[in-house]
Coordinates of C-alpha atoms and ligand atoms in Angstrom, one line a residue:
M1 CA 101.3 122.5 65.3
I2 CA 102.4 119.8 67.6
T3 CA 99.8 118.1 69.4
V4 CA 100.7 115.6 72.4
L5 CA 98.5 112.8 73.7
A6 CA 99.3 113.1 77.5
G7 CA 98.7 111.3 80.9
G8 CA 100.2 112.5 84.2
V9 CA 103.5 113.1 85.5
G10 CA 105.6 111.7 82.8
A11 CA 104.0 113.3 79.4
A12 CA 104.0 116.8 82.2
R13 CA 107.7 116.8 81.9
Y14 CA 107.7 115.6 78.3
L15 CA 105.6 119.1 77.6
A16 CA 107.5 121.3 79.9
G17 CA 110.6 120.2 77.4
L18 CA 108.7 120.9 74.6
V19 CA 108.1 124.4 75.3
Q20 CA 111.6 125.2 75.5
V21 CA 112.1 123.9 71.8
V22 CA 108.9 125.3 70.3
D23 CA 106.7 128.3 71.3
P24 CA 104.6 127.1 73.6
A25 CA 101.4 128.6 71.5
A26 CA 102.0 126.0 68.8
V27 CA 101.4 123.2 71.5
T28 CA 97.9 121.2 72.3
A29 CA 98.1 118.7 74.9
V30 CA 94.9 116.3 75.1
V31 CA 95.1 114.8 78.2
N32 CA 93.8 111.7 79.5
T33 CA 90.7 112.2 81.9
A34 CA 89.9 108.3 82.9
D35 CA 91.4 108.3 85.8
D36 CA 89.0 111.6 86.9
V37 CA 87.2 111.1 89.6
W38 CA 84.3 112.5 92.5
L39 CA 85.9 112.9 96.2
H40 CA 84.0 115.2 98.7
G41 CA 81.7 116.1 95.7
L42 CA 84.5 117.7 93.9
R43 CA 85.7 117.1 90.3
V44 CA 89.4 115.8 90.7
C45 CA 91.4 115.7 87.5
P46 CA 94.9 114.3 88.3
D47 CA 96.3 114.2 84.9
L48 CA 95.2 117.4 83.7
D49 CA 96.4 119.2 87.1
T50 CA 99.4 117.7 87.1
V51 CA 100.5 119.1 83.3
T52 CA 98.8 122.3 84.4
Y53 CA 101.0 122.5 87.2
T54 CA 104.1 121.2 85.8
L55 CA 103.9 123.8 83.1
A56 CA 103.2 126.4 85.3
G57 CA 106.4 125.8 87.2
A58 CA 104.5 125.1 90.4
V59 CA 104.7 121.0 90.6
D60 CA 106.1 119.4 93.3
P61 CA 109.7 118.5 91.9
D62 CA 110.1 115.7 94.1
Q63 CA 106.5 113.7 93.9
G64 CA 106.1 115.2 90.1
W65 CA 102.4 116.0 90.9
G66 CA 101.0 118.2 93.5
L67 CA 101.9 121.7 94.5
A68 CA 105.2 123.1 95.7
G69 CA 104.7 123.5 99.3
E70 CA 101.9 122.1 99.7
T71 CA 99.9 122.0 103.2
W72 CA 97.5 119.4 104.5
S73 CA 95.7 121.0 107.0
A74 CA 92.2 120.2 105.5
M75 CA 93.3 116.2 105.5
T76 CA 93.9 116.6 108.9
A77 CA 90.9 118.3 109.6
L78 CA 88.7 115.7 107.6
A79 CA 90.4 113.1 109.6
R80 CA 88.2 113.8 112.7
Y81 CA 85.1 113.0 110.7
E82 CA 86.1 110.0 109.1
R83 CA 86.3 108.5 112.2
R84 CA 83.3 108.9 112.9
A85 CA 81.6 108.3 109.1
P86 CA 79.3 105.0 109.2
E87 CA 80.4 102.2 108.1
G88 CA 80.6 101.9 104.0
S89 CA 80.8 105.7 103.7
P90 CA 83.3 107.3 101.8
A91 CA 82.8 110.6 103.6
G92 CA 85.7 111.8 105.1
S93 CA 88.0 109.6 103.6
T94 CA 91.6 110.4 103.6
W95 CA 93.2 107.7 101.5
F96 CA 93.3 110.0 98.5
R97 CA 95.3 113.1 100.0
L98 CA 94.5 116.6 98.6
G99 CA 96.6 119.4 99.2
D100 CA 95.4 122.5 100.9
H101 CA 96.3 124.5 97.5
D102 CA 95.6 122.0 95.3
L103 CA 92.1 121.8 97.3
A104 CA 91.1 125.5 95.5
T105 CA 91.3 123.9 91.8
H106 CA 89.0 121.1 92.6
L107 CA 86.6 123.9 94.2
Y108 CA 87.0 126.0 91.5
R109 CA 86.3 123.4 88.9
T110 CA 83.5 121.7 90.5
A111 CA 81.8 125.3 90.7
R112 CA 81.9 126.0 87.5
L113 CA 80.8 122.1 86.2
A114 CA 77.7 122.9 88.8
E115 CA 77.2 126.0 86.5
G116 CA 76.6 124.3 83.2
A117 CA 80.4 125.1 82.1
D118 CA 82.2 121.9 80.3
L119 CA 85.4 120.4 81.4
A120 CA 87.3 121.8 78.6
E121 CA 86.0 125.6 79.2
V122 CA 87.3 124.8 82.7
T123 CA 90.4 123.6 81.8
A124 CA 91.1 126.6 79.7
E125 CA 90.4 128.5 82.4
V126 CA 92.2 126.9 85.1
S127 CA 95.1 126.7 82.9
A128 CA 95.0 130.4 81.9
A129 CA 95.0 131.1 85.6
W130 CA 98.3 129.5 86.4
D131 CA 99.8 130.9 82.8
V132 CA 100.0 128.2 80.9
R133 CA 100.6 129.3 77.3
C134 CA 100.2 126.0 75.5
R135 CA 96.3 124.7 75.0
L136 CA 95.4 122.0 77.5
V137 CA 92.5 119.7 76.3
P138 CA 90.6 117.0 78.0
M139 CA 90.4 114.0 75.7
T140 CA 86.4 114.2 76.0
T141 CA 84.1 116.2 78.6
D142 CA 82.2 113.2 78.9
V143 CA 82.9 110.8 81.8
V144 CA 84.8 107.9 81.3
S145 CA 86.3 106.1 84.3
T146 CA 88.8 103.4 84.6
R147 CA 87.9 100.4 85.7
L148 CA 90.0 97.0 87.0
T149 CA 89.4 94.0 87.4
P150 CA 91.6 92.1 90.2
A151 CA 93.1 88.7 89.0
D152 CA 92.0 87.1 92.0
G153 CA 88.7 87.6 91.6
S154 CA 87.7 90.4 93.9
P155 CA 85.2 93.0 92.7
E156 CA 86.3 95.7 90.3
L157 CA 88.3 98.6 91.4
G158 CA 87.9 102.4 90.2
F159 CA 91.1 103.8 89.6
Q160 CA 92.1 105.4 92.3
E161 CA 91.4 102.8 94.5
Y162 CA 94.0 100.7 92.5
F163 CA 96.3 103.2 92.4
V164 CA 96.2 105.2 95.4
R165 CA 94.4 103.2 97.9
Y166 CA 96.1 100.2 97.3
R167 CA 99.1 101.5 95.6
H168 CA 98.6 99.2 92.5
A169 CA 100.0 96.4 94.3
V170 CA 96.7 94.2 93.2
A171 CA 97.3 91.9 90.0
V172 CA 95.0 92.9 87.2
S173 CA 93.2 90.6 84.5
A174 CA 91.5 93.4 82.6
V175 CA 91.2 97.0 82.4
R176 CA 87.9 98.5 80.6
F177 CA 86.9 102.5 80.6
A178 CA 83.2 102.8 81.3
G179 CA 81.3 105.0 79.5
V180 CA 84.0 105.5 76.9
E181 CA 81.5 104.2 73.9
H182 CA 79.5 107.0 74.2
A183 CA 82.3 109.3 74.7
R184 CA 83.1 112.1 72.0
P185 CA 86.3 113.9 71.8
A186 CA 86.5 116.9 72.9
A187 CA 85.7 120.2 70.8
G188 CA 89.0 120.9 69.1
V189 CA 90.7 117.4 69.6
L190 CA 89.9 116.0 66.5
D191 CA 91.3 119.1 64.4
A192 CA 94.4 119.3 66.7
I193 CA 95.4 115.7 65.5
A194 CA 94.0 116.3 61.9
T195 CA 96.0 119.6 61.5
A196 CA 99.1 118.9 63.7
D197 CA 102.6 118.8 62.0
R198 CA 103.2 115.8 64.2
V199 CA 101.5 114.2 66.9
V200 CA 103.8 113.2 69.9
V201 CA 102.5 110.0 72.2
A202 CA 104.5 111.4 75.3
P203 CA 106.0 108.6 77.5
S204 CA 102.9 107.4 79.7
N205 CA 101.2 104.3 81.2
P206 CA 100.4 102.9 77.7
I207 CA 97.3 100.8 79.6
L208 CA 96.1 103.4 81.9
S209 CA 96.6 106.8 80.2
I210 CA 97.1 106.4 76.2
A211 CA 94.6 103.5 75.8
P212 CA 91.4 105.4 77.3
I213 CA 92.1 108.5 74.8
V214 CA 92.8 105.9 71.6
A215 CA 89.4 104.5 73.0
V216 CA 87.3 107.4 72.5
P217 CA 85.4 106.9 69.3
G218 CA 87.1 109.0 66.3
I219 CA 90.4 109.6 68.1
G220 CA 91.9 106.6 67.4
E221 CA 90.7 106.6 63.7
A222 CA 92.2 110.3 63.6
L223 CA 95.4 109.2 64.4
A224 CA 95.3 106.3 62.4
E225 CA 95.1 108.4 59.5
R226 CA 98.1 110.5 60.6
R227 CA 100.0 107.6 61.1
A228 CA 102.8 108.3 59.2
D229 CA 103.2 111.9 61.1
V230 CA 102.5 110.2 65.0
V231 CA 105.8 109.5 66.9
A232 CA 105.6 108.0 70.6
V233 CA 108.3 107.9 73.3
S234 CA 108.3 104.6 75.0
P235 CA 107.4 105.1 78.5
I236 CA 109.5 101.4 79.3
V237 CA 113.2 101.8 79.1
A238 CA 115.5 98.7 79.8
G239 CA 112.2 96.6 80.6
A240 CA 110.8 98.4 83.1
A241 CA 108.6 101.6 84.0
L242 CA 110.6 104.7 85.6
R243 CA 107.7 105.0 87.8
G244 CA 104.0 103.4 88.4
P245 CA 102.5 99.9 87.1
A246 CA 103.5 100.3 83.4
D247 CA 105.5 97.4 83.1
R248 CA 103.2 95.1 85.2
L249 CA 99.9 95.6 83.9
L250 CA 101.6 95.1 80.0
A251 CA 102.4 91.9 81.1
E252 CA 99.3 91.1 83.2
L253 CA 97.5 92.1 80.1
G254 CA 99.4 89.9 77.7
H255 CA 102.0 92.3 76.1
E256 CA 105.4 92.1 76.6
P257 CA 106.4 94.7 79.0
S258 CA 109.4 96.2 76.6
V259 CA 109.7 98.9 74.0
V260 CA 109.1 95.6 71.5
G261 CA 105.7 95.1 73.3
V262 CA 105.0 98.9 73.4
A263 CA 106.3 98.9 69.5
R264 CA 103.3 96.1 68.6
L265 CA 100.8 97.9 70.9
Y266 CA 100.9 101.7 68.9
A267 CA 101.5 99.6 65.7
P268 CA 98.2 100.6 64.4
W269 CA 98.5 104.3 64.7
V270 CA 102.0 104.8 65.5
A271 CA 105.1 105.2 62.7
T272 CA 108.1 106.5 65.0
L273 CA 108.9 104.7 68.3
V274 CA 111.8 106.3 70.4
I275 CA 113.3 104.1 72.6
D276 CA 116.2 104.8 75.0
D277 CA 120.0 103.7 74.5
A278 CA 119.5 100.9 77.4
D279 CA 117.1 99.5 74.6
A280 CA 119.7 100.5 71.1
G281 CA 119.7 96.1 71.2
R282 CA 115.9 96.1 70.4
A283 CA 115.7 98.5 67.5
G284 CA 115.6 95.9 65.2
E285 CA 112.7 94.2 66.9
V286 CA 110.9 97.5 67.3
E287 CA 111.2 97.9 63.2
A288 CA 110.0 94.2 62.8
A289 CA 106.8 95.3 64.5
G290 CA 106.2 98.0 61.4
V291 CA 107.6 101.0 63.7
R292 CA 110.8 103.0 62.4
C293 CA 112.7 103.0 65.4
V294 CA 114.6 106.5 67.0
V295 CA 117.3 105.4 69.6
G296 CA 118.4 108.3 71.7
P297 CA 118.7 109.3 75.8
T298 CA 114.7 109.4 77.0
V299 CA 115.4 109.4 80.7
M300 CA 114.0 113.2 81.4
H301 CA 116.3 113.9 84.9
G302 CA 115.7 117.6 84.7
P303 CA 114.7 120.5 82.3
A304 CA 117.9 119.8 79.9
E305 CA 117.2 116.2 79.4
A306 CA 113.1 117.0 78.6
A307 CA 114.2 119.5 75.8
A308 CA 116.5 117.3 74.5
L309 CA 113.8 114.1 74.2
A310 CA 111.4 116.9 72.9
A311 CA 113.7 117.7 70.2
L312 CA 114.5 114.3 69.3
T313 CA 111.0 113.6 68.7
L314 CA 110.4 116.7 66.6
A315 CA 113.7 115.7 64.4
G316 CA 112.8 115.3 60.8
S317 CA 109.8 117.3 61.0
Ligands
GDP1 P1 100.8 109.1 85.6 O1 101.4 110.3 85.8 O2 100.4 107.9 86.7 O3 99.5 109.5 85.2 O4 101.7 108.3 84.5 P2 102.0 108.6 83.5 O5 100.9 108.1 82.4 O6 102.7 110.0 82.9 O7 102.9 107.5 83.2 C1 104.1 107.1 83.5 C2 105.1 106.4 83.1 O8 105.6 107.3 82.0 C3 105.9 105.5 83.4 O9 105.5 104.1 82.5 C4 107.4 105.9 83.2 O10 107.9 104.8 83.1 C5 107.2 106.8 82.3 N1 108.0 107.8 82.4 C6 108.1 108.6 83.2 N2 108.9 109.8 82.9 C7 109.8 109.5 82.1 C8 110.8 110.1 81.3 O11 111.6 110.5 81.7 N3 111.3 108.7 80.2 C9 110.8 108.0 80.0 N4 110.7 107.3 78.6 N5 109.5 107.5 80.5 C10 109.2 107.9 81.7
CA2 CA1 97.5 109.3 85.3

C-alpha cells in the first residue's frame, strides 16, 4: 500500500502517474482541506476536487483544475445580482468562478453535509461517482482554514482571497491554520500512514498544502514514526515553483526557496527527497540536511513523465 500526502494540481498529476505503475486500489491519498471555503452557501474543496477530476480523466488539462469543457452560465447569471448586493455583502460575488458542471459537485457535497454526513463519507461518494479507484481521504473532517497575514499590516486574508482574489500577489509575514489544534485526523488517515509500504509527499506547496496536513494533531507524529519510509518530491525546481507562490512564500517565511530549504523543512519526518536533475549540484547540501537525496526528472509534462516520477519515488521499496 502507498499513502500520498496531496495538495492540488501537482499532487493530482503525481497520483495520475502513480496509478499507472501500481494498482490504484493500493493507493490512499490524504488530501489537504485547509483551502476549503464556503461560497454561496456551498462547501467547496478545491484540492479534493482537483485530485478527483484529474484521476477521473475529467480535469481541464490546461489549467490543471476544474472540468474540461466547462461552461459558465451560472456565474454570468450571478453577476446580475452581484451588482445589486449591499456594500460589504459577499452574496453573488463572482471573483471565485465556479463552473456549471463543477457546481453540481458542491451542491451534492453541501446537501450531504447538511444531512449529517461527514466530509470523508462525501468524498468517498464523490470519488466513486467519478469511478476513481484509489481511496481519497480528507486530512480531517473538522474545519481548518488557512489564514495569511499580509506583510504590509493589512487585515488577515482567507486562503481563497489571497490565492484567487489577489492572485497571491501579496507579500505575507505569517500563515496559520485556524482550527487545526482541535482537528482530528479523518478516519483511516493514521492507519494509512502507519501501514503503508511507503508514504509519498507529492510535489505540492510545502507551506499551503503539506504543512496543514502535517499540522493536524497526530499526523505529524505518525509521519515521524514512519520517517524511514517517507519520500518527498521537491515542488521547487531550480529555485522556483513551477506554478503558484511556493517559492515566494518559502522566502517570505524565512526558508530558502530551493531543494535545500525544502529538505530542511521536511527533515523531521522525511528520509528521502527526490529533486530534479536541474538541482543535481545541490544534492550534497540536501544530504547535509539529513535527508537522502535522489536525483531525476521531476517535471511532469504529461502522463509518461508522471508515471516515471512515480516509479522513481517507489524505487527501492
Ligand atoms: P495547488 O494546486 O494550488 O493546491 O498547488 P499544489 O499544492 O499542487 O502545489 C503546486 C506546487 O507543485 C508548486 O510549488 C509547483 O512547483 C509544484 N509542481 C506542480 N507540478 C509539478 C511537477 O510536475 N513537478 C514538480 N517537481 N513540482 C510540481
Ligand atoms: Ca490547493
